[in-house]
C-alpha cells in the first residue's frame, strides 16, 4: 500500500538513509564472511523494513527490545557505528567487554534492551517496562520483537496474558519470516494468521506487509497511539522472509529456489527505492551518492574494528563484575523490640519498605486482597493499593520477566512465588535473564523473589522442596535463607535494596511456629555475613533455615553432657561467609554441615569441599554432611519426618563425628 502522502519529502529521504544503512552493513558483513575475516553473522537481509520502520515510528524515549536480525533498530536509533562494530566482531571497544555476542546487550542511553538466546524471553520483560511507564504516568511505550517460532513458547502467551489483563502500553512485533532454523513456518504453526492470537488475550492484532517500509511505519504509529492513549497493547504480525541462513554458515539449501526468487521480487530496499524514483522524490544518481557515502563510513569503521585487539581481562575482574557492587552501609537495629512470629517479621519488612519507598511493589498470585496463600502480604493491598500490590495470572515466567523490566526502569519489584516449588516454571528467567544481565552489560537488576520453601508440613513432593542448590550454581544470583524472625526482617530489607537479583527463601514451617524479638524500626543485615548463634569448642555445625533450630536444640541438649557445640547459621548461601566457617573450624577441628535438601548435589557439598581444600590442616576428623534422603519428599508426614528428613540422622551423625 502506498502511504507516500503521509510523509514529507525530508522524512522520505531520512527513511531511505535509515533503510540503506543496515542493508549495506549486511552486504559488507557477508563479504567479510566470504573472506574469512569474521566467523559468524545472523543476517536480517530482506527484513530490514521491519526494524527500521518500527524504530522510526516511535519516540526516542520508548524502549525497544530487538532480536539478532534487527540491526536496523540499532542503526536507526543512532547507535555509534565504531563501538557497535567492535561489539559485532568481538573486539575490544564493544559494549559487553567481550562477554556476549552481537545484539545480546542493552544500551540504556538509547532505550534499547537486547535479547538473550532463549526464544520469547524478552516478551515479559517488555511487559514490565510498559508497566513501569504505566505506574509512572509516562506516555512511553515498549516495543518488543519476536519471531514466528517464538510464538509457540510459553513466554509469548504469558506476556500476552499480562499485557491484556493489565492493559499495558506495549507493541508485540512478530516477524513471520517463513522459517525457524530450517523448519517451514507452516509445519510449526497450526494457524494461518498469527495476528489472530491477540484476540484471545483481549487486544487487537493486525497482519502487515513487513517488506513495505511505509506500511510498517503507519501500522506501528497507529499501535503506538493506541498504547499511549491508554487503550493497551497491539500485536503486529509482520509478513517477511528470511533470505539467508539462520546464521550464515547454515546456508539455505532447504529453501525451494522458486520461493527464494518469489521473495527476491519483494525486497524491501528495492520496493522502497523504486517507489521514490517513480514518484520523483529522488533519482537514481542521488541514491548511488547516498550509498557511496554510507559504504565509505562502513568500510572505515569496519577496518577500525578489525584492527582492534581481542578483549583482555583478569579472573579477578570477571568475578568482580558478576554482581553490581554497592558500598551502602546497612542500617543497624535500634530502638524497642516486639516479640513477633517469623511471618509477621516478613510482613513488617515489606510494609516498612513500601512506606519508605514508592518504587517498591509486590506482584504474585493471590497476593492482593487474599493476602497470599500464607497471608504474608495480608493488609498490603489495603494499605498501598492495586498499583503496588498486584495479583498476577498463573504465569511464573511471565511475572519474573516483567519484574526484570520494572527493575531496568528503576523500580524495586518483589515477586512472591506461591510455593518455591513452582519457581521451576520461571527457571529460565531467573538463571539466564536476571542472573546474567549485570555481568553482560552492567545493568543493576533489583528484583527480590520471595519463595516459601521447605518441608515438615506434610505437603508432599511438589509443595515441600528445598531447591536452593539449584540456584547456587548460577553466578549473578544472591541466595538468602533466614532462620529467625530477627533475620527474616533484616535480611529481607537488605535484599530489597540490593541492586542484584535476590532469591529469598522463607521456610513455611517457621512462619507460625517460631517467634522472636524483632526491632520495630527498619534495619538491615548485610548479605553474605553468617551468624554464630551458639558458641562452642568441640564441634562446628554449619547450617541454615529450619535446620538452625534443630542444631540449636541439639547444642543445648549436648551442653548438659559438657559437649560444647558451635552453631553457624549461614543466613546467605550466595555469597556465603567462608571466613566465619573457617574461623570456627580452626577452633573446633570438627565440622558437620546440615541441610534439609537432598544430600547429593546439595549446598553442603560445596561447603565441605571448600573446607577440605583450604582447611584440611585444621581437621581432626573428616567433614560430615547430613541431609535429606535422595528421594522425592513423601506426602505422609510420618514418612517424611522419620525416614526422609535429615533430622532423623542428625544426632547419630554428630555423635559419630565427636567419637572419631
XYZ file of C-alpha atoms in Angstrom:
660
model
C 0.000 0.000 0.000
C 1.262 3.482 -0.881
C 1.281 5.830 2.126
C 3.546 8.373 0.433
C 1.223 11.311 1.019
C 1.538 10.847 4.799
C 5.222 11.794 4.768
C 7.210 14.902 3.918
C 10.000 14.703 1.350
C 12.642 15.101 4.046
C 11.084 12.225 6.019
C 11.124 10.013 2.937
C 14.824 10.805 2.396
C 15.519 10.127 6.070
C 13.772 6.770 5.845
C 15.756 5.858 2.747
C 19.045 6.524 4.526
C 17.801 4.555 7.552
C 16.881 1.613 5.312
C 20.087 1.612 3.281
C 22.407 1.719 6.288
C 21.589 -1.752 7.710
C 21.350 -3.234 4.187
C 24.820 -2.021 3.271
C 26.193 -3.248 6.601
C 24.595 -6.640 5.824
C 26.280 -6.758 2.433
C 29.603 -5.757 3.979
C 29.344 -8.451 6.658
C 28.574 -11.084 4.039
C 31.733 -10.104 2.166
C 33.751 -10.378 5.379
C 32.340 -13.863 5.974
C 33.362 -14.959 2.470
C 36.848 -13.553 3.022
C 37.074 -15.392 6.362
C 37.593 -12.158 8.291
C 34.662 -12.818 10.649
C 33.293 -16.178 11.762
C 29.558 -15.705 12.247
C 26.733 -13.421 11.202
C 22.988 -13.595 11.815
C 21.578 -11.914 8.762
C 18.424 -9.831 8.538
C 18.867 -9.401 4.786
C 15.435 -8.756 3.281
C 13.799 -7.975 6.633
C 15.253 -4.507 7.237
C 11.991 -2.614 6.734
C 10.524 -4.056 9.944
C 13.331 -2.955 12.273
C 13.851 0.388 10.560
C 10.172 1.255 10.189
C 9.240 0.216 13.726
C 12.070 2.208 15.277
C 11.463 5.276 13.126
C 7.751 5.218 14.031
C 8.181 5.565 17.786
C 9.672 8.162 20.099
C 13.287 8.139 21.255
C 12.133 7.669 24.860
C 10.237 4.467 24.031
C 12.048 1.236 24.875
C 12.738 -1.227 22.077
C 13.633 -4.881 22.663
C 15.061 -6.227 19.366
C 16.355 -9.581 18.144
C 19.579 -10.586 16.388
C 18.164 -9.824 12.910
C 17.130 -6.307 13.905
C 20.314 -4.399 13.099
C 18.051 -1.620 11.816
C 16.853 -0.876 15.345
C 20.376 -0.028 16.458
C 21.306 1.973 13.381
C 18.002 3.875 13.285
C 18.412 4.773 16.965
C 21.766 6.315 16.050
C 23.999 3.902 17.943
C 27.611 4.901 17.090
C 28.954 2.508 14.487
C 32.526 2.284 15.773
C 31.778 0.621 19.133
C 28.875 -1.251 17.524
C 31.234 -2.878 15.008
C 33.696 -3.713 17.774
C 30.820 -5.428 19.556
C 29.706 -7.315 16.452
C 33.256 -8.503 15.814
C 34.077 -9.375 19.409
C 36.894 -6.847 19.680
C 37.981 -4.510 22.433
C 35.816 -1.387 22.479
C 32.434 -3.136 22.217
C 29.578 -2.838 24.651
C 29.851 -6.106 26.598
C 33.595 -6.353 27.268
C 33.605 -9.496 25.144
C 31.082 -11.187 27.417
C 28.261 -11.601 24.945
C 27.741 -11.575 21.219
C 26.142 -9.378 18.554
C 22.973 -7.798 19.967
C 22.837 -9.536 23.359
C 23.121 -6.340 25.379
C 21.295 -3.201 26.330
C 22.027 0.472 25.776
C 20.019 2.414 28.351
C 21.039 5.745 26.810
C 19.420 4.648 23.536
C 16.475 2.977 25.290
C 17.352 -0.416 23.815
C 17.250 -3.690 25.759
C 18.884 -6.523 23.858
C 17.980 -10.177 23.683
C 19.122 -13.445 25.162
C 19.250 -16.607 23.063
C 16.178 -18.232 24.622
C 13.227 -17.541 22.358
C 10.475 -15.312 23.705
C 12.263 -14.469 26.954
C 12.249 -10.715 26.417
C 8.493 -10.504 25.821
C 7.595 -10.496 29.550
C 10.466 -8.054 30.165
C 8.779 -5.655 27.750
C 5.601 -6.003 29.796
C 7.492 -4.923 32.915
C 8.957 -1.939 31.096
C 5.482 -0.964 29.894
C 4.135 -1.487 33.406
C 6.788 0.882 34.763
C 5.632 3.571 32.312
C 2.059 2.969 33.414
C 2.987 3.294 37.092
C 4.992 6.483 36.498
C 2.232 8.054 34.403
C 4.596 8.301 31.451
C 3.479 8.251 27.822
C 6.383 5.966 26.895
C 5.705 2.535 25.443
C 7.629 -0.700 24.922
C 8.144 -2.308 21.513
C 9.306 -5.921 21.555
C 10.236 -8.234 18.679
C 9.888 -11.981 18.380
C 9.903 -14.465 15.526
C 7.072 -16.700 14.399
C 8.782 -19.624 16.127
C 8.803 -17.870 19.496
C 5.009 -17.558 19.426
C 4.945 -21.250 20.380
C 6.928 -20.526 23.543
C 5.214 -20.132 26.896
C 6.720 -16.686 27.424
C 4.811 -15.381 24.395
C 1.483 -16.440 25.850
C 2.363 -15.352 29.385
C 3.397 -11.919 28.110
C 0.197 -11.572 26.073
C -1.795 -12.608 29.127
C -0.125 -9.986 31.307
C -0.348 -7.238 28.680
C -4.004 -7.923 28.041
C -5.151 -8.156 31.636
C -3.194 -5.058 32.713
C -3.852 -3.082 29.520
C -0.143 -2.402 29.114
C 1.319 0.087 26.604
C 3.303 -2.482 24.647
C 3.540 -3.438 20.973
C 4.353 -7.061 20.124
C 6.009 -7.288 16.716
C 6.067 -10.824 15.352
C 8.432 -11.246 12.403
C 6.874 -14.079 10.437
C 9.791 -14.783 8.123
C 8.889 -18.196 6.804
C 11.279 -20.440 8.736
C 12.556 -21.371 12.177
C 16.066 -22.687 11.711
C 15.151 -24.985 8.837
C 11.539 -25.828 9.668
C 8.980 -24.036 7.490
C 6.512 -21.930 9.452
C 3.530 -23.901 8.215
C 4.975 -27.053 9.780
C 5.240 -25.368 13.168
C 2.059 -23.289 13.272
C -1.461 -24.700 13.131
C -2.953 -21.315 12.159
C -2.583 -19.118 9.097
C -2.665 -15.772 10.894
C -0.523 -15.153 13.952
C -2.249 -11.801 14.412
C -5.386 -13.685 15.485
C -3.583 -14.829 18.641
C -4.016 -11.361 20.140
C -7.799 -11.613 20.239
C -7.627 -14.481 22.716
C -5.952 -12.095 25.155
C -8.313 -9.197 24.642
C -6.370 -6.844 22.390
C -6.133 -6.222 18.644
C -3.841 -7.966 16.194
C -3.020 -6.997 12.619
C -1.127 -8.563 9.756
C 1.215 -6.124 7.995
C 3.356 -6.369 4.857
C 6.719 -6.367 6.611
C 8.588 -5.622 3.379
C 6.666 -2.395 2.767
C 8.551 0.202 4.805
C 5.784 2.795 4.865
C 3.140 0.218 5.811
C 5.331 -0.820 8.745
C 5.729 2.795 9.874
C 1.998 3.501 9.662
C 0.998 0.307 11.483
C 3.458 0.909 14.329
C 2.448 4.566 14.635
C -1.197 3.534 14.927
C -0.370 0.899 17.554
C 1.769 3.423 19.443
C -1.113 5.908 19.500
C -3.371 3.181 20.879
C -0.880 2.354 23.611
C -0.208 5.979 24.574
C -3.905 6.770 24.816
C -4.394 4.086 27.441
C -6.045 1.538 25.169
C -3.412 -1.136 25.705
C -1.321 -3.489 23.586
C -1.332 -4.427 19.917
C 0.161 -7.429 18.146
C 1.551 -6.757 14.678
C 2.368 -9.787 12.576
C 4.945 -8.616 10.039
C 4.993 -10.862 6.986
C 8.502 -11.136 5.528
C 11.038 -13.769 4.517
C 14.468 -14.899 5.679
C 16.610 -14.942 2.554
C 19.828 -16.008 4.290
C 20.535 -18.921 6.624
C 19.590 -18.999 10.275
C 23.163 -17.891 10.647
C 25.399 -17.510 7.643
C 27.144 -20.885 7.971
C 23.784 -22.707 7.899
C 23.097 -21.929 4.248
C 19.658 -22.077 2.624
C 19.662 -25.396 0.737
C 16.423 -26.366 2.466
C 14.582 -23.400 0.880
C 12.961 -24.067 -2.547
C 14.614 -21.921 -5.204
C 11.256 -20.748 -6.534
C 10.314 -19.438 -3.102
C 13.600 -17.563 -2.840
C 13.001 -15.996 -6.271
C 9.466 -15.044 -5.305
C 10.591 -13.140 -2.229
C 13.526 -11.531 -4.019
C 10.926 -9.627 -6.024
C 9.562 -8.258 -2.729
C 12.903 -6.966 -1.444
C 12.114 -4.020 0.864
C 15.029 -1.879 -0.306
C 14.180 -2.398 -3.970
C 10.482 -1.728 -3.370
C 11.097 1.493 -1.472
C 13.729 2.937 -3.830
C 11.554 2.115 -6.841
C 8.632 3.914 -5.221
C 10.671 7.038 -4.510
C 12.062 7.102 -8.047
C 8.596 6.557 -9.537
C 7.144 9.426 -7.508
C 10.155 11.611 -8.333
C 11.113 12.032 -4.686
C 14.696 11.113 -5.534
C 16.643 9.972 -8.600
C 18.995 7.062 -9.174
C 22.108 9.236 -9.081
C 21.195 10.621 -5.677
C 20.584 7.110 -4.376
C 24.004 5.992 -5.599
C 25.625 9.031 -3.966
C 23.900 8.173 -0.671
C 25.022 4.544 -0.925
C 28.621 5.532 -1.619
C 28.755 7.805 1.406
C 27.269 5.121 3.673
C 29.576 2.420 2.284
C 32.621 4.592 2.859
C 31.667 5.065 6.524
C 31.005 1.347 6.934
C 34.354 0.424 5.403
C 36.128 2.835 7.717
C 34.543 1.652 10.981
C 34.821 -1.985 9.929
C 38.550 -1.746 9.309
C 38.948 0.107 12.599
C 37.116 -2.646 14.484
C 39.006 -5.465 12.786
C 42.334 -3.931 13.821
C 41.355 -3.610 17.478
C 42.854 -6.121 19.900
C 40.917 -9.033 21.308
C 39.306 -8.350 24.658
C 41.594 -8.817 27.665
C 40.666 -9.171 31.321
C 41.633 -10.953 34.530
C 39.889 -13.611 36.574
C 39.559 -11.102 39.411
C 37.853 -8.530 37.196
C 35.467 -11.061 35.683
C 34.371 -12.314 39.104
C 34.059 -8.745 40.400
C 31.617 -7.854 37.649
C 29.227 -10.725 38.315
C 27.416 -8.627 40.917
C 26.620 -4.944 40.952
C 28.689 -3.767 43.893
C 27.330 -1.375 46.493
C 29.049 0.471 49.306
C 25.866 1.254 51.240
C 26.183 0.731 54.986
C 23.498 -1.499 56.485
C 21.070 0.205 58.872
C 21.692 -1.136 62.385
C 18.890 -2.497 64.579
C 17.923 0.110 67.148
C 15.050 1.032 69.454
C 12.355 -1.051 71.109
C 11.618 -4.646 70.151
C 8.493 -6.746 69.913
C 8.056 -10.495 70.137
C 6.576 -11.474 66.768
C 6.228 -14.510 64.533
C 8.514 -15.310 61.625
C 5.788 -14.479 59.098
C 4.976 -11.192 60.823
C 8.615 -10.129 60.507
C 8.379 -10.602 56.741
C 5.117 -8.650 56.501
C 6.580 -5.932 58.688
C 9.669 -5.641 56.483
C 7.603 -5.272 53.306
C 5.267 -2.762 54.950
C 8.074 -0.519 56.198
C 9.961 -0.722 52.903
C 6.875 0.190 50.882
C 6.072 3.052 53.237
C 9.565 4.454 52.784
C 9.973 3.857 49.046
C 7.252 4.259 46.419
C 9.407 2.322 43.934
C 8.886 -0.927 45.839
C 5.935 -3.017 44.699
C 4.696 -6.575 45.144
C 3.415 -8.972 42.483
C 2.354 -12.587 42.597
C -0.534 -14.999 42.640
C -3.226 -14.096 45.193
C -1.051 -11.512 46.977
C -3.617 -8.681 46.877
C -6.980 -8.893 48.693
C -6.371 -12.527 49.625
C -3.033 -11.658 51.221
C -1.063 -14.521 49.688
C -1.524 -18.244 50.236
C 0.334 -17.987 53.561
C -1.011 -14.473 54.310
C 2.452 -12.922 54.304
C 1.125 -9.956 52.325
C -2.070 -9.544 54.342
C -3.027 -5.864 54.636
C -0.609 -4.593 51.983
C -3.244 -4.272 49.234
C -5.477 -2.247 51.526
C -2.596 -0.005 52.558
C -0.798 0.538 49.226
C -3.473 -0.098 46.615
C -3.759 -2.244 43.476
C -0.976 -0.493 41.538
C 1.685 -1.515 44.039
C 0.208 -4.824 45.232
C -0.915 -6.766 42.173
C -2.331 -10.203 41.601
C -0.874 -11.860 38.529
C -2.207 -14.674 36.383
C -0.576 -18.069 36.930
C 2.496 -17.113 34.905
C 5.690 -17.601 36.895
C 7.987 -16.941 33.951
C 5.891 -14.004 32.816
C 5.906 -12.226 36.162
C 9.636 -12.813 36.704
C 10.399 -11.373 33.274
C 8.123 -8.430 33.995
C 9.973 -7.865 37.267
C 13.208 -7.575 35.312
C 11.626 -4.949 33.068
C 10.439 -2.999 36.105
C 13.915 -3.159 37.626
C 15.554 -1.938 34.419
C 13.271 1.092 34.678
C 14.436 1.837 38.236
C 11.704 0.175 40.307
C 12.257 -2.431 43.036
C 9.794 -5.276 42.479
C 9.120 -8.085 44.916
C 7.792 -11.269 43.330
C 6.120 -13.814 45.565
C 6.193 -17.383 44.350
C 3.083 -19.057 45.701
C 5.303 -22.005 46.609
C 9.027 -22.136 45.921
C 8.406 -25.450 44.141
C 6.707 -23.515 41.316
C 9.831 -21.474 40.713
C 10.841 -24.158 38.223
C 8.246 -22.702 35.835
C 10.266 -19.478 35.810
C 13.722 -21.050 35.871
C 14.933 -19.582 32.589
C 14.020 -16.008 33.521
C 15.949 -16.340 36.777
C 19.115 -18.106 35.664
C 19.515 -16.678 32.154
C 17.897 -13.263 32.270
C 18.012 -11.902 35.820
C 21.289 -13.549 36.829
C 23.412 -12.726 33.784
C 22.317 -9.198 32.902
C 24.721 -7.213 35.051
C 27.750 -9.255 34.019
C 26.810 -8.898 30.347
C 26.051 -5.184 30.112
C 26.431 -3.645 33.556
C 22.762 -3.068 34.371
C 21.615 -3.367 38.005
C 18.623 -5.700 38.358
C 16.974 -5.098 41.723
C 14.470 -7.957 41.915
C 13.634 -9.807 45.125
C 11.954 -13.194 44.730
C 10.234 -14.391 47.892
C 9.838 -18.161 47.832
C 8.093 -20.161 50.600
C 10.047 -23.423 50.740
C 10.798 -26.478 52.833
C 9.012 -29.412 54.399
C 7.771 -30.812 57.696
C 4.191 -29.795 56.909
C 3.058 -32.977 55.146
C 2.636 -31.299 51.771
C 4.256 -33.920 49.535
C 6.754 -33.785 46.681
C 5.520 -30.611 44.937
C 4.986 -28.293 47.915
C 7.840 -29.213 50.269
C 11.081 -28.983 48.338
C 14.267 -27.194 49.318
C 15.707 -26.202 45.948
C 18.263 -23.621 46.986
C 21.154 -25.634 45.485
C 19.582 -25.334 42.013
C 20.424 -21.652 42.050
C 23.698 -21.548 43.983
C 25.458 -22.809 40.848
C 24.348 -19.744 38.838
C 26.666 -16.701 39.017
C 24.760 -13.463 39.457
C 22.101 -14.530 41.960
C 22.179 -13.953 45.687
C 20.517 -16.677 47.756
C 19.219 -15.797 51.219
C 17.623 -18.075 53.840
C 16.655 -16.601 57.236
C 16.095 -18.841 60.252
C 14.720 -16.408 62.854
C 12.200 -13.551 62.871
C 15.056 -11.119 63.541
C 16.945 -12.318 60.490
C 13.793 -12.541 58.386
C 13.154 -8.809 58.680
C 16.753 -7.608 58.451
C 17.708 -9.849 55.538
C 14.564 -9.009 53.570
C 15.111 -5.273 53.955
C 18.721 -5.712 52.822
C 17.545 -7.770 49.840
C 15.064 -5.115 48.759
C 17.838 -2.546 48.474
C 20.435 -4.813 46.897
C 20.822 -3.913 43.186
C 21.138 -7.591 42.266
C 18.527 -10.330 41.913
C 17.957 -11.989 45.278
C 16.248 -15.308 45.917
C 14.807 -15.009 49.405
C 13.656 -18.397 50.696
C 11.143 -18.373 53.576
C 10.598 -21.592 55.470
C 6.891 -22.400 55.603
C 7.199 -24.418 58.814
C 8.730 -21.441 60.606
C 6.029 -18.974 59.536
C 3.825 -19.536 62.586
C 5.858 -21.932 64.712
C 8.686 -19.550 65.628
C 8.587 -16.262 67.494
C 11.376 -13.912 68.463
C 12.307 -10.371 69.404
C 12.444 -8.051 66.402
C 13.244 -4.306 66.410
C 10.220 -2.228 65.465
C 12.265 0.209 63.355
C 13.741 -0.773 59.969
C 17.221 -2.327 59.965
C 19.319 -4.435 57.622
C 21.545 -7.476 57.942
C 24.335 -7.444 55.368
C 24.059 -10.245 52.844
C 26.969 -12.671 52.974
C 27.512 -12.382 56.731
C 26.799 -15.509 58.782
C 25.750 -15.580 62.432
C 27.432 -17.516 65.246
C 24.201 -18.443 67.010
C 25.776 -20.764 69.605
C 29.362 -20.672 70.883
C 31.273 -23.917 71.217
C 34.700 -25.563 71.277
C 34.244 -29.239 70.380
C 32.489 -29.295 67.002
C 31.043 -26.877 64.471
C 27.614 -27.264 62.872
C 27.129 -25.175 59.727
C 23.515 -24.849 58.697
C 20.641 -22.557 57.688
C 16.857 -22.256 57.685
C 14.788 -24.667 59.780
C 17.893 -26.754 60.420
C 19.317 -23.920 62.520
C 16.562 -24.578 65.053
C 17.371 -28.302 65.051
C 21.052 -27.518 65.591
C 20.339 -25.155 68.471
C 18.129 -27.731 70.198
C 20.820 -30.381 69.942
C 23.572 -27.987 71.025
C 21.641 -27.129 74.186
C 20.929 -30.806 74.826
C 24.615 -31.795 74.466
C 25.597 -28.924 76.734
C 24.219 -30.946 79.641
C 26.837 -33.589 78.836
C 29.654 -30.992 78.782
C 29.920 -31.144 74.976
C 30.391 -27.698 73.522
C 28.854 -27.216 70.069
C 29.290 -24.165 67.896
C 26.420 -23.425 65.501
C 26.981 -21.218 62.467
C 23.833 -20.040 60.686
C 24.933 -19.063 57.178
C 21.844 -16.858 56.532
C 23.149 -16.221 52.991
C 24.306 -19.072 50.754
C 25.489 -16.866 47.892
C 27.741 -15.286 48.922
C 28.467 -17.478 51.943
C 30.649 -16.467 54.864
C 33.715 -18.683 54.378
C 35.741 -16.615 56.826
C 33.436 -17.301 59.775
C 33.193 -21.003 58.952
C 36.974 -21.337 58.679
C 37.451 -19.389 61.899
C 35.144 -21.811 63.690
C 36.885 -24.846 62.155
C 40.249 -23.641 63.436
C 38.736 -23.541 66.892
C 36.872 -26.882 66.946
C 38.668 -29.082 64.393
C 35.417 -30.884 63.537
C 32.621 -29.790 61.238
C 29.161 -31.070 60.304
C 27.062 -29.461 57.589
C 23.311 -29.856 57.997
C 20.596 -29.017 55.477
C 17.055 -30.090 54.711
C 17.529 -30.571 50.951
C 18.614 -33.871 49.387
C 22.182 -34.925 50.075
C 23.502 -35.379 46.533
C 24.369 -32.061 44.932
C 23.206 -30.150 47.997
C 24.888 -26.960 49.162
C 26.568 -28.911 51.937
C 28.809 -30.479 49.298
C 30.113 -27.022 48.370
C 30.855 -26.183 51.992
C 32.643 -29.449 52.797
C 34.626 -29.304 49.546
C 35.783 -25.763 50.326
C 36.715 -26.749 53.862
C 38.715 -29.732 52.627
C 40.554 -27.646 50.048
C 41.576 -24.725 52.265
C 41.205 -26.015 55.816
C 42.427 -29.604 55.654
C 45.222 -28.950 58.151
C 42.689 -27.902 60.805
C 40.509 -31.017 60.507
C 40.655 -33.596 63.303
C 38.014 -35.690 61.540
C 36.503 -35.878 58.038
C 33.788 -33.259 57.448
C 30.276 -34.724 57.618
C 27.141 -33.924 55.639
C 23.655 -34.624 56.984
C 20.773 -34.001 54.615
C 17.500 -35.255 53.216
C 17.263 -38.698 51.677
C 17.873 -38.857 47.913
C 14.196 -39.351 47.141
C 11.318 -37.009 46.406
C 9.633 -35.816 49.597
C 6.806 -38.191 50.574
C 3.326 -36.901 51.381
C 2.942 -38.875 54.606
C 4.275 -36.749 57.444
C 5.308 -39.957 59.155
C 7.441 -40.995 56.160
C 8.877 -37.503 55.780
C 9.892 -36.921 59.381
C 11.006 -40.457 60.244
C 12.685 -41.547 57.000
C 13.266 -38.686 54.567
C 14.240 -35.902 56.966
C 17.833 -35.070 57.852
C 16.658 -34.639 61.430
C 16.340 -38.425 61.823
C 20.059 -38.916 61.089
C 21.388 -35.735 62.647
C 22.123 -36.764 66.250
C 23.805 -40.053 65.390
C 25.966 -38.363 62.760
C 27.026 -35.767 65.308
C 27.817 -38.422 67.903
C 29.897 -40.385 65.385
C 31.812 -37.252 64.448
C 32.563 -36.448 68.084
C 33.739 -40.048 68.644
C 36.060 -40.129 65.625
